[in-house]
mmCIF file of C-alpha atoms in Angstrom:
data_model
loop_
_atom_site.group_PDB
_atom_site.id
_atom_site.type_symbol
_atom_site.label_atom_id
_atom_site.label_comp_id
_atom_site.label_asym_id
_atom_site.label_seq_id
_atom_site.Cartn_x
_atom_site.Cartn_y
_atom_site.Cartn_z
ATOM 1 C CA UNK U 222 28.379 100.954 75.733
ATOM 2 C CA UNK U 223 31.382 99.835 77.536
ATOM 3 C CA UNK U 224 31.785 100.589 81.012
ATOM 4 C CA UNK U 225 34.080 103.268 82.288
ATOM 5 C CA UNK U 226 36.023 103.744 85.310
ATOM 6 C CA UNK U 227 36.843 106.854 86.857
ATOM 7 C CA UNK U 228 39.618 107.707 85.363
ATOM 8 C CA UNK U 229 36.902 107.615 81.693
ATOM 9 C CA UNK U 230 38.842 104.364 80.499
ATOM 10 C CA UNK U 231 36.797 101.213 79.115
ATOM 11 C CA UNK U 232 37.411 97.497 79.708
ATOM 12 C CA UNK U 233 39.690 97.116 77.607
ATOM 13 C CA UNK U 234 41.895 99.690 77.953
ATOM 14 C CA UNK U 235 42.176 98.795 81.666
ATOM 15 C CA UNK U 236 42.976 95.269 80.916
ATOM 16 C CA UNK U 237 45.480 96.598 78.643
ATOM 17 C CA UNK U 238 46.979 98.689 81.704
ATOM 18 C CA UNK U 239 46.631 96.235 84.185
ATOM 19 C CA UNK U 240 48.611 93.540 82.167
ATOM 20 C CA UNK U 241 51.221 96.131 81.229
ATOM 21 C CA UNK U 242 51.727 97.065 85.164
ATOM 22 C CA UNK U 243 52.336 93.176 85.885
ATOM 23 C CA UNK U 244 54.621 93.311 83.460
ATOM 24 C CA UNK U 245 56.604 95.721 84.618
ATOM 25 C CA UNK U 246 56.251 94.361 88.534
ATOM 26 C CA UNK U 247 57.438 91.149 87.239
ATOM 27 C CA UNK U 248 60.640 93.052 85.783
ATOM 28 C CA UNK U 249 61.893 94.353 88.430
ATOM 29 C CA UNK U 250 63.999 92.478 90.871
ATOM 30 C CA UNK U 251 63.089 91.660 94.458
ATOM 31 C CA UNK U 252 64.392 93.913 97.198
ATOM 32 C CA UNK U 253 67.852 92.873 98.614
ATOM 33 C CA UNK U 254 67.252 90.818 101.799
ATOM 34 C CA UNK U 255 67.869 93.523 105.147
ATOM 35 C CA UNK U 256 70.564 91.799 107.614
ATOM 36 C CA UNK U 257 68.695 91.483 110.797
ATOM 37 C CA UNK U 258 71.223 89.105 112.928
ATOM 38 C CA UNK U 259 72.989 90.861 115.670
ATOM 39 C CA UNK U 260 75.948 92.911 115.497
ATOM 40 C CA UNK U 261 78.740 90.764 116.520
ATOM 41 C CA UNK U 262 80.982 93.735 118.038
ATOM 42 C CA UNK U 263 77.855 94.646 120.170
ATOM 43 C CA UNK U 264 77.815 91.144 121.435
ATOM 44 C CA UNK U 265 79.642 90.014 124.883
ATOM 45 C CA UNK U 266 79.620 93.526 127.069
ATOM 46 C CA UNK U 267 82.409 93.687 129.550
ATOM 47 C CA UNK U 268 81.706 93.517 133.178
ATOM 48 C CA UNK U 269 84.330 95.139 135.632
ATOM 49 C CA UNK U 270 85.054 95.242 139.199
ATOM 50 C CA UNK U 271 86.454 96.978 142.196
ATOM 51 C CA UNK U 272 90.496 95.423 142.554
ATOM 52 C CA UNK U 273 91.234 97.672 145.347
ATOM 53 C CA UNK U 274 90.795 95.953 148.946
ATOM 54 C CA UNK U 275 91.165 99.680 150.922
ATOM 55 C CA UNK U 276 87.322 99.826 149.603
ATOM 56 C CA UNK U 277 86.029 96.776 151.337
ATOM 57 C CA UNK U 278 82.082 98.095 150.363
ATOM 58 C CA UNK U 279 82.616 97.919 146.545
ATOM 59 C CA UNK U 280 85.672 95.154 146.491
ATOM 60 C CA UNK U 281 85.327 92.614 143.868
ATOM 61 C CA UNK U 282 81.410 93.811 143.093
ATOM 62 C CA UNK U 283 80.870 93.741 139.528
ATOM 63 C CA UNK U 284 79.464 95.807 137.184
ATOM 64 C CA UNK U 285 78.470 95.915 133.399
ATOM 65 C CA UNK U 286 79.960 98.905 131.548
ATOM 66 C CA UNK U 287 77.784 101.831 130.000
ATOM 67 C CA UNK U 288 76.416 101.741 126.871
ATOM 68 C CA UNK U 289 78.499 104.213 125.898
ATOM 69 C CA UNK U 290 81.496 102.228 126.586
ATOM 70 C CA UNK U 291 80.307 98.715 126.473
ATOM 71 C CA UNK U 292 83.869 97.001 126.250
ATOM 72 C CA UNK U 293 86.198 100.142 127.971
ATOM 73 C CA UNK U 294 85.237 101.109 131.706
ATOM 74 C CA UNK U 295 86.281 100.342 135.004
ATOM 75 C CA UNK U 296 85.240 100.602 138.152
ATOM 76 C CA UNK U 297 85.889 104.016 140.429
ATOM 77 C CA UNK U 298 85.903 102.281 143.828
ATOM 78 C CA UNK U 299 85.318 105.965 145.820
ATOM 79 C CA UNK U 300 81.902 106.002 144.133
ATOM 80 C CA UNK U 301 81.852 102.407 143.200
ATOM 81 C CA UNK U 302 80.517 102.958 139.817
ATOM 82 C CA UNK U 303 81.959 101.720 136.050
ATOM 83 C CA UNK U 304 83.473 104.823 134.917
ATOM 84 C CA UNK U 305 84.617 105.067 130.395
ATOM 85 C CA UNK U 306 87.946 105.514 130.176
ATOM 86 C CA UNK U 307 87.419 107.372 127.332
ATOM 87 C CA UNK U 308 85.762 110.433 129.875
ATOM 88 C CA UNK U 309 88.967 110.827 131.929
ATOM 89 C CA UNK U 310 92.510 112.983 131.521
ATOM 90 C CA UNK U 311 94.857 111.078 129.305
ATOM 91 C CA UNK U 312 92.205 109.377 127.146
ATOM 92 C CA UNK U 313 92.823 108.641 123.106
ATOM 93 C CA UNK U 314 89.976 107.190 121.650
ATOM 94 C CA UNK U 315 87.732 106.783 118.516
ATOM 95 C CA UNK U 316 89.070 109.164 115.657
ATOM 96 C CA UNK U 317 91.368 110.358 117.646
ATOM 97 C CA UNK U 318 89.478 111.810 120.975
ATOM 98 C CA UNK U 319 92.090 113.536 122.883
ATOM 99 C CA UNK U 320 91.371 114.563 126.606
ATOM 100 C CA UNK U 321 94.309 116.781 127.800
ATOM 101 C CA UNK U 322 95.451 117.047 131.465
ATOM 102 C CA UNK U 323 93.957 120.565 131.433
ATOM 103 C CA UNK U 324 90.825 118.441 131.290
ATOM 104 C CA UNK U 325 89.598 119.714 127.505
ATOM 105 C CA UNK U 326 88.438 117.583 125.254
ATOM 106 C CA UNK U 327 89.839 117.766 121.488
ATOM 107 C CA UNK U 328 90.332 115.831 118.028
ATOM 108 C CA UNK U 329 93.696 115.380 116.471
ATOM 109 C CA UNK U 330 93.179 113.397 113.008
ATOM 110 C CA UNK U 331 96.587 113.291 111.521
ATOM 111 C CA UNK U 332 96.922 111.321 108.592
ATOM 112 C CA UNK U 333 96.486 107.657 107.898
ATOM 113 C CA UNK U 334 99.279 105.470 107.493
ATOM 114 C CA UNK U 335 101.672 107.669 109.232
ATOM 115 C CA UNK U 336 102.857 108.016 113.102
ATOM 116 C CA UNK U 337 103.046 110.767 115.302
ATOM 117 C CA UNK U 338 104.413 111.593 118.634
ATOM 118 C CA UNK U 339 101.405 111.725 121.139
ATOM 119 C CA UNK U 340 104.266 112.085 124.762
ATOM 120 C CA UNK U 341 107.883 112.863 124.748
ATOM 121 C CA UNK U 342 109.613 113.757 127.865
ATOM 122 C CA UNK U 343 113.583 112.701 129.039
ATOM 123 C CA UNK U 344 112.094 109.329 129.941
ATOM 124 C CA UNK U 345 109.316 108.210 128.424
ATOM 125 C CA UNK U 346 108.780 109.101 124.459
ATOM 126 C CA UNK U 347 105.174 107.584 122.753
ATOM 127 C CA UNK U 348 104.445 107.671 119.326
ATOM 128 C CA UNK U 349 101.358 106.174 117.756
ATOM 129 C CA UNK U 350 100.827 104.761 114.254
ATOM 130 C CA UNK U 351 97.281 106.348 112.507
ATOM 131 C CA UNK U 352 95.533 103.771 110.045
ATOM 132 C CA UNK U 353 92.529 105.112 108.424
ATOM 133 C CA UNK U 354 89.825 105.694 105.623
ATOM 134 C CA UNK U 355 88.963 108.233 103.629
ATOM 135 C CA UNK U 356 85.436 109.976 102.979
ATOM 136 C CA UNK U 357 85.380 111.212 99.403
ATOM 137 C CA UNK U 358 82.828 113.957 100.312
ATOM 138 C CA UNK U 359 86.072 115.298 102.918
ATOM 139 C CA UNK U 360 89.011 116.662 102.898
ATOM 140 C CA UNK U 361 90.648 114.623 105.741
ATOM 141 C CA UNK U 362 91.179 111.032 106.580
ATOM 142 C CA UNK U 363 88.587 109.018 109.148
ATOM 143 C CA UNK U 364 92.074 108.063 111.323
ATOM 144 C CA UNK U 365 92.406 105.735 114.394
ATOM 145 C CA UNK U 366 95.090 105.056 116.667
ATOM 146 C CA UNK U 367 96.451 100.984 115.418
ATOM 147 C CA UNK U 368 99.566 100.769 117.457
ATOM 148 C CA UNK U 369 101.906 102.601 119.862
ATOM 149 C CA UNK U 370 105.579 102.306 119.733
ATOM 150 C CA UNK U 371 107.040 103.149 123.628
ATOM 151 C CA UNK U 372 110.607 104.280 124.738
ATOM 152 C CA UNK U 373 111.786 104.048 128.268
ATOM 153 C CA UNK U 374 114.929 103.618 129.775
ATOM 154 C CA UNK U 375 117.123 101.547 126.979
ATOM 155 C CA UNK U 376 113.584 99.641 125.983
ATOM 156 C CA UNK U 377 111.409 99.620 122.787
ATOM 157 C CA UNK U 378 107.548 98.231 123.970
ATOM 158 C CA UNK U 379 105.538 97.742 121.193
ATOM 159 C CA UNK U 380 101.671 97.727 120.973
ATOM 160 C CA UNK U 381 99.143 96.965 118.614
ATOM 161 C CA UNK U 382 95.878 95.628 117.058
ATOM 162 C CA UNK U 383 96.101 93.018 114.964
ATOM 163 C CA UNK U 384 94.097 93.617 111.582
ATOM 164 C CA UNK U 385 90.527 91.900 111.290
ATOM 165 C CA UNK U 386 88.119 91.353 109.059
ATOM 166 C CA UNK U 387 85.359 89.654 111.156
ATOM 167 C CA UNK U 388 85.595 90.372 115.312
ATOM 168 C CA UNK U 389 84.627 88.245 117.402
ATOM 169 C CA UNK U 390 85.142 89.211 121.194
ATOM 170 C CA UNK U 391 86.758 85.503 122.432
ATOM 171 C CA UNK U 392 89.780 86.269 119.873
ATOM 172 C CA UNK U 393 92.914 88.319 121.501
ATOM 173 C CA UNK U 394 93.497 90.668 118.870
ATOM 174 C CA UNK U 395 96.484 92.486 120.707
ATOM 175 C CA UNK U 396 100.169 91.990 119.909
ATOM 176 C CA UNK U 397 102.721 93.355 122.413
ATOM 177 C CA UNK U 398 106.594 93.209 121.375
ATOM 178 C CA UNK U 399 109.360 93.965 123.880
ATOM 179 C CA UNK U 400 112.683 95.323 121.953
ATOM 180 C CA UNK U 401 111.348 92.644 119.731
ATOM 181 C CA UNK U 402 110.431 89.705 120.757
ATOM 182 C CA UNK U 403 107.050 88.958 121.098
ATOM 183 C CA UNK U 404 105.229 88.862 124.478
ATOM 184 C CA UNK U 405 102.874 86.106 124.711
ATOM 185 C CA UNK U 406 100.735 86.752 128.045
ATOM 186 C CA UNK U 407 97.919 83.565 128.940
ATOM 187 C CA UNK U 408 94.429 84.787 128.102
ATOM 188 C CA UNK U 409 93.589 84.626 131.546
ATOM 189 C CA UNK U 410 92.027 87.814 133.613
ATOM 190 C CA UNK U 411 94.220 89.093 136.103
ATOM 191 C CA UNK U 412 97.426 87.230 134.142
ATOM 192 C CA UNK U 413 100.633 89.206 134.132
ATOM 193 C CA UNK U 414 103.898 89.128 133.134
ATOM 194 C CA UNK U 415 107.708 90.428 133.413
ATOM 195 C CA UNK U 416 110.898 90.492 131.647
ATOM 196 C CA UNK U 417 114.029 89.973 133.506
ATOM 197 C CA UNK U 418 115.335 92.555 131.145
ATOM 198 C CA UNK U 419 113.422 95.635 132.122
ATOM 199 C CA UNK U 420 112.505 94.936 136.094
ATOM 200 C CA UNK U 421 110.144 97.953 136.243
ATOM 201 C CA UNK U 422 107.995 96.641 133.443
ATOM 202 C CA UNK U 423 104.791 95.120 134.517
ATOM 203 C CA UNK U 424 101.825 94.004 132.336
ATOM 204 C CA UNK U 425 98.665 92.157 133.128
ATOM 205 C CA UNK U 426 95.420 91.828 131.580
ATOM 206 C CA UNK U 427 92.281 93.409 133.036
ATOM 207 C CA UNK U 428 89.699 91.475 130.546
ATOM 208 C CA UNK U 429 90.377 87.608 129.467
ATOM 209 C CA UNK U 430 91.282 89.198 125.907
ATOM 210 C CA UNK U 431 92.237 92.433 124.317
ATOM 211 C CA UNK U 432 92.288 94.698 126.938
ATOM 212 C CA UNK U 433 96.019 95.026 128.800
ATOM 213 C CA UNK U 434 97.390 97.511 131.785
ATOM 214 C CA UNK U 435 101.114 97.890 131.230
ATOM 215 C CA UNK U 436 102.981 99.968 134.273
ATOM 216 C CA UNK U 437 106.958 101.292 134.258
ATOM 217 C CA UNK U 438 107.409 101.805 138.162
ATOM 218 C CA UNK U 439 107.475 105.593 138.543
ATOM 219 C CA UNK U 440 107.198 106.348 135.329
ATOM 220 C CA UNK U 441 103.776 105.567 133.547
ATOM 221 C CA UNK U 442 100.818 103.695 133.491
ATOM 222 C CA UNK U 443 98.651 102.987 129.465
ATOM 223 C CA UNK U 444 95.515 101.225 129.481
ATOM 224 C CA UNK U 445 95.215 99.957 125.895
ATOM 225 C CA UNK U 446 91.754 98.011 125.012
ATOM 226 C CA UNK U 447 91.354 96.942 121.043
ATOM 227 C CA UNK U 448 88.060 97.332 119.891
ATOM 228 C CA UNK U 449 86.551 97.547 116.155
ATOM 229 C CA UNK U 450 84.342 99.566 114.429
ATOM 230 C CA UNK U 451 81.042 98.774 114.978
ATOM 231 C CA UNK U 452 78.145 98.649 111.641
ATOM 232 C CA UNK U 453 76.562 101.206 113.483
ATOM 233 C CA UNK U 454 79.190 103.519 114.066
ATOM 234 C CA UNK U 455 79.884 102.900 110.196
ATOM 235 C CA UNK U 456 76.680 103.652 109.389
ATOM 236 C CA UNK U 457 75.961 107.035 111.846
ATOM 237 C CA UNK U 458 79.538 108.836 111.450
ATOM 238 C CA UNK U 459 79.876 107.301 107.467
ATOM 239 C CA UNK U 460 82.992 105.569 107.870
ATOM 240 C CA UNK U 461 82.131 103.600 104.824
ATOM 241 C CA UNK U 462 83.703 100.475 106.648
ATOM 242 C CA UNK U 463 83.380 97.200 104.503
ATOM 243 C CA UNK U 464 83.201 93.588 105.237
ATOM 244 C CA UNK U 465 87.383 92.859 104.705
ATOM 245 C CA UNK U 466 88.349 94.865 107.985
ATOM 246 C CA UNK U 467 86.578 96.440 110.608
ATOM 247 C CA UNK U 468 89.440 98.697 111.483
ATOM 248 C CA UNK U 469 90.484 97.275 114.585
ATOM 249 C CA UNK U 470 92.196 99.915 116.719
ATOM 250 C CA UNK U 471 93.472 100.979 120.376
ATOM 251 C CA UNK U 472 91.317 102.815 122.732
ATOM 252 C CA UNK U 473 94.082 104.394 125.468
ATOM 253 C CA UNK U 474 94.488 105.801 128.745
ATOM 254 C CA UNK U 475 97.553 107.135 129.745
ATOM 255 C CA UNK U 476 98.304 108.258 133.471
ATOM 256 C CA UNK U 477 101.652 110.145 134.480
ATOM 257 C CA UNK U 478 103.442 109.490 137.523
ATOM 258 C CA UNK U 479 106.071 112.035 137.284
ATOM 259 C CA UNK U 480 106.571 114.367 133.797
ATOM 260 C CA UNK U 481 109.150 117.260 133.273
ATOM 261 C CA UNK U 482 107.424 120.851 133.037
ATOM 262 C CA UNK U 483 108.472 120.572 129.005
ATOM 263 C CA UNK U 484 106.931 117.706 127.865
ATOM 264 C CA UNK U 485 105.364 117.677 124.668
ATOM 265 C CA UNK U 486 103.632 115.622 122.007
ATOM 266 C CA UNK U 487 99.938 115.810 121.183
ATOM 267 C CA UNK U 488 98.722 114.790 124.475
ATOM 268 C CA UNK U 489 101.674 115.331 126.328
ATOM 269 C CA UNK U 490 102.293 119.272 126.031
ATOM 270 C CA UNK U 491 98.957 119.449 128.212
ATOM 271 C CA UNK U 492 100.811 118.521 130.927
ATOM 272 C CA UNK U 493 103.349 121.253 130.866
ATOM 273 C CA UNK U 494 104.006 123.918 133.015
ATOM 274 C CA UNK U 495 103.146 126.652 130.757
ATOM 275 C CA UNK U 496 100.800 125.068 128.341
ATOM 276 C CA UNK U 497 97.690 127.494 126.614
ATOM 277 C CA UNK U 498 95.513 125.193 124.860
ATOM 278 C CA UNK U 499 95.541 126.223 121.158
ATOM 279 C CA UNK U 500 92.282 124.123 120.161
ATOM 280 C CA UNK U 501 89.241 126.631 119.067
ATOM 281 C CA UNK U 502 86.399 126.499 121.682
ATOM 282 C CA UNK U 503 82.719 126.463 120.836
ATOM 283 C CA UNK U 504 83.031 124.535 118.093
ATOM 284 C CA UNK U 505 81.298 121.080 118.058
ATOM 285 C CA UNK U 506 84.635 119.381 117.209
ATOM 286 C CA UNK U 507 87.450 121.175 118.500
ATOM 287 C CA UNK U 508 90.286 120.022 116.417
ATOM 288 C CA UNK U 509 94.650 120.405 117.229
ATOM 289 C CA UNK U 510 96.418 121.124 114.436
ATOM 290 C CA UNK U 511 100.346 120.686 114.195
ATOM 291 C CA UNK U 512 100.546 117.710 111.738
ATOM 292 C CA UNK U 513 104.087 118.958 111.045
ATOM 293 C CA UNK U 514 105.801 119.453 114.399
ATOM 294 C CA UNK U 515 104.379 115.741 115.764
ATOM 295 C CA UNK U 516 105.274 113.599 112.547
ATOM 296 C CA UNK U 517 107.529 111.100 113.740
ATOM 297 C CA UNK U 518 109.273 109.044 110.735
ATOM 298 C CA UNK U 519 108.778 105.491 112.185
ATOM 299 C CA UNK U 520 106.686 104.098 115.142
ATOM 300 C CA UNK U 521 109.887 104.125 117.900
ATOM 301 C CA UNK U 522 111.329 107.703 115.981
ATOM 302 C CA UNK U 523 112.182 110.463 118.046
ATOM 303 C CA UNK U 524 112.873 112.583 115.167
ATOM 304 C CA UNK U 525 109.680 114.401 116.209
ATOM 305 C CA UNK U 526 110.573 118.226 115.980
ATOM 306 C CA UNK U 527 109.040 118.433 119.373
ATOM 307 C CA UNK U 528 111.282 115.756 121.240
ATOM 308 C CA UNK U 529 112.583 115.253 124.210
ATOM 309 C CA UNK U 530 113.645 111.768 124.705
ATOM 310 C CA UNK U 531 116.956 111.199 126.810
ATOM 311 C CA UNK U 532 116.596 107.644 126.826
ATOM 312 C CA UNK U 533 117.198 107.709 130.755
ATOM 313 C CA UNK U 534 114.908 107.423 133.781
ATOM 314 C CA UNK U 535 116.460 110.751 134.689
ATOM 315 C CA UNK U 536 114.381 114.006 134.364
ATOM 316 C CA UNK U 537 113.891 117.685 135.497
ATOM 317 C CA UNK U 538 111.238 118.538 138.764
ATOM 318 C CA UNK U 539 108.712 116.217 138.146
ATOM 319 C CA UNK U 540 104.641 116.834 137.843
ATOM 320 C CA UNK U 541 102.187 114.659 140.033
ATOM 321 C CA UNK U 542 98.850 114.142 138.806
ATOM 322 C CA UNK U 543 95.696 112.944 140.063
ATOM 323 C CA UNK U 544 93.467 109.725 138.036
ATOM 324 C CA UNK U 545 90.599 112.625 137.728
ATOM 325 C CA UNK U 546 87.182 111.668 136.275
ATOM 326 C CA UNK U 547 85.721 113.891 133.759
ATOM 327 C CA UNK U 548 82.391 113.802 133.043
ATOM 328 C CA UNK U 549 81.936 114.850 129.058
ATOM 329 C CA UNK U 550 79.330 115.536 126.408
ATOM 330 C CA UNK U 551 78.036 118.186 124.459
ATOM 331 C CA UNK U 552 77.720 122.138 125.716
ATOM 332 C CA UNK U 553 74.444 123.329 126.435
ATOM 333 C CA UNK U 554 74.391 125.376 123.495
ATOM 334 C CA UNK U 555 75.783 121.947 121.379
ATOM 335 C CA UNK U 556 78.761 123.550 120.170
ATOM 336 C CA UNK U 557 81.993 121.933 121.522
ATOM 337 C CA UNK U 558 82.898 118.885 124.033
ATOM 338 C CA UNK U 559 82.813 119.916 127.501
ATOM 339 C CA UNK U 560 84.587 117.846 130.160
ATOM 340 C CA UNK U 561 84.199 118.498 133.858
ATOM 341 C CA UNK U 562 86.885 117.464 136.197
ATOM 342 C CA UNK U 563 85.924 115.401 139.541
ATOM 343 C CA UNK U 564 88.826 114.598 141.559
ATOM 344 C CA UNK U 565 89.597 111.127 143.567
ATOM 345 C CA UNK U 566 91.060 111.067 146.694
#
């Protein structure tokens, strides 16, 4: 009698299954080999320090950034601590983060490919250009902010990240343009630069490469740092992002030395005088509409319906404010972005 396993079948009908089940391991192909080097855009995290000599305990100490903002902090020298720049008023970041001058945070996605006017005022008018990507299971583009186009005075400052397939942190990936003519600054921390042609114009770099601080005298001051998308922010958010560009972009912080009560824009109409924030609270991503009234029809356009360009340094009674800190992250209840305000004196 042949011997039966527990399943009731003989030798020979488990020899049959056996060599049928080898068969069909053999058939099937190996699985694909899992990348396990190092993220290159998580590689070389930017340290920072104190520039300011009136804070003699924290001058010139250096600190690494957050996590959360590996490659765009700086140092508070009240607290001496590496503040994000993302977490303070004035801040456009990821896809698109806005953080108004009323302090609340919101999302403003416009549409790829297209440019919109984020500040217009009688002196200083700022659109941005939007690249982006789009997620089939949505009904919106992924967008990011690629380039700003700035008017001041009688000048035309232009912006930008350069596209990129593969980053690598020790390659400048910023272009800057003044009324056209390219800017070339040395990749030096702490280098600056000036044009004869527009006196009040300063920028200087604050990182060896692709991070810049660019100051009108009076007027305005952007920090603009260009940073890609990470595989891991592809992967958790679904971006989708593929090996041929990794979406290089502009992570900004704007600060306002002196702004008419009726500026406007995306960011700028939450500096006016009589400005209600429209966004929705208690939402987890409170999002500003208005796709219509921003749309400018080229990067230095101030065809916005909204605009208020002049193209002088003249304005009306001008608006002060303070380089606030906000602290921000999700509401206790995790609906919405809530951003507290904590002044510096």
């Amino acid at each position: 009698m042949a011997k039966t396993t527990a399943c009731g079948l003989g030798t020979a009908s488990t020899l049959l299954v056996l060599f049928v089940a080898v068969t069909l391991a053999a058939a099937v192909p190996p699985p694909p080999k899992i990348d396990v080097s190092p993220d290159p855009t998580t590689v070389g995290v930017k340290t920072v320090s104190c520039r300011n000599k009136n804070y003699p305990g924290c001058y010139y100490k250096e600190w690494t950034c957050p996590s959360t903002c590996p490659r765009t902090c700086e140092v508070n020298c009240v607290t001496c601590r590496p503040v994000c720049n993302c977490d303070k008023p004035g801040a456009v970041c990821q896809d698109p983060r806005f953080i108004g001058g009323d302090g609340l945070a919101f999302y403003f996605h416009g549409k790829k490919d297209r440019d919109f006017c984020l500040v217009t005022d009688p002196a200083v008018h700022i659109n941005a250009h939007f690249i982006g990507k789009r997620n089939e299971n949505m009904t919106r583009d992924f967008t990011w902010v690629q380039a700003i186009g700035i008017r001041f005075d009688n000048h035309q400052l232009y912006v930008s990240a350069k596209k990129t397939a593969i980053w690598n942190d020790a390659i400048d990936r910023i272009e800057l343009r003044l009324d056209g003519v390219h800017i070339s600054i040395p990749a030096s921390k702490g280098a600056s630069w000036r044009s004869p042609s527009a006196p009040s114009l300063a920028i200087s770099r604050s990182h060896v490469v692709n991070d810049v601080v660019i100051e009108v005298a009076g007027n305005f001051k952007i920090k603009a740092v260009v940073v890609p998308i990470t595989k891991k922010e592809s992967i958790i958010h679904q971006y989708g992002i593929t090996n041929d560009d990794c979406f290089a972009h502009l992570d900004l912080s704007f600060k306002f030395y002196s702004l008419s009560g009726d500026v406007n824009g995306v960011l700028g109409q939450t500096y006016a005088h009589n400005y209600v924030s429209r966004i929705k609270m208690g939402v987890k991503m409170p999002v500003l509409g208005g796709n219509k009234e921003f749309a400018a029809s080229d990067i230095f356009a101030t065809d916005c319906e909204v605009s208020r360009f002049a193209g002088t340094g003249e304005d009306g009674e001008g608006i002060k404010f303070d380089n606030d800190i906000l602290r921000c992250g999700d509401s206790e209840s995790g609906n919405g972005v809530i951003c507290k305000r904590r002044g510096i004196r």
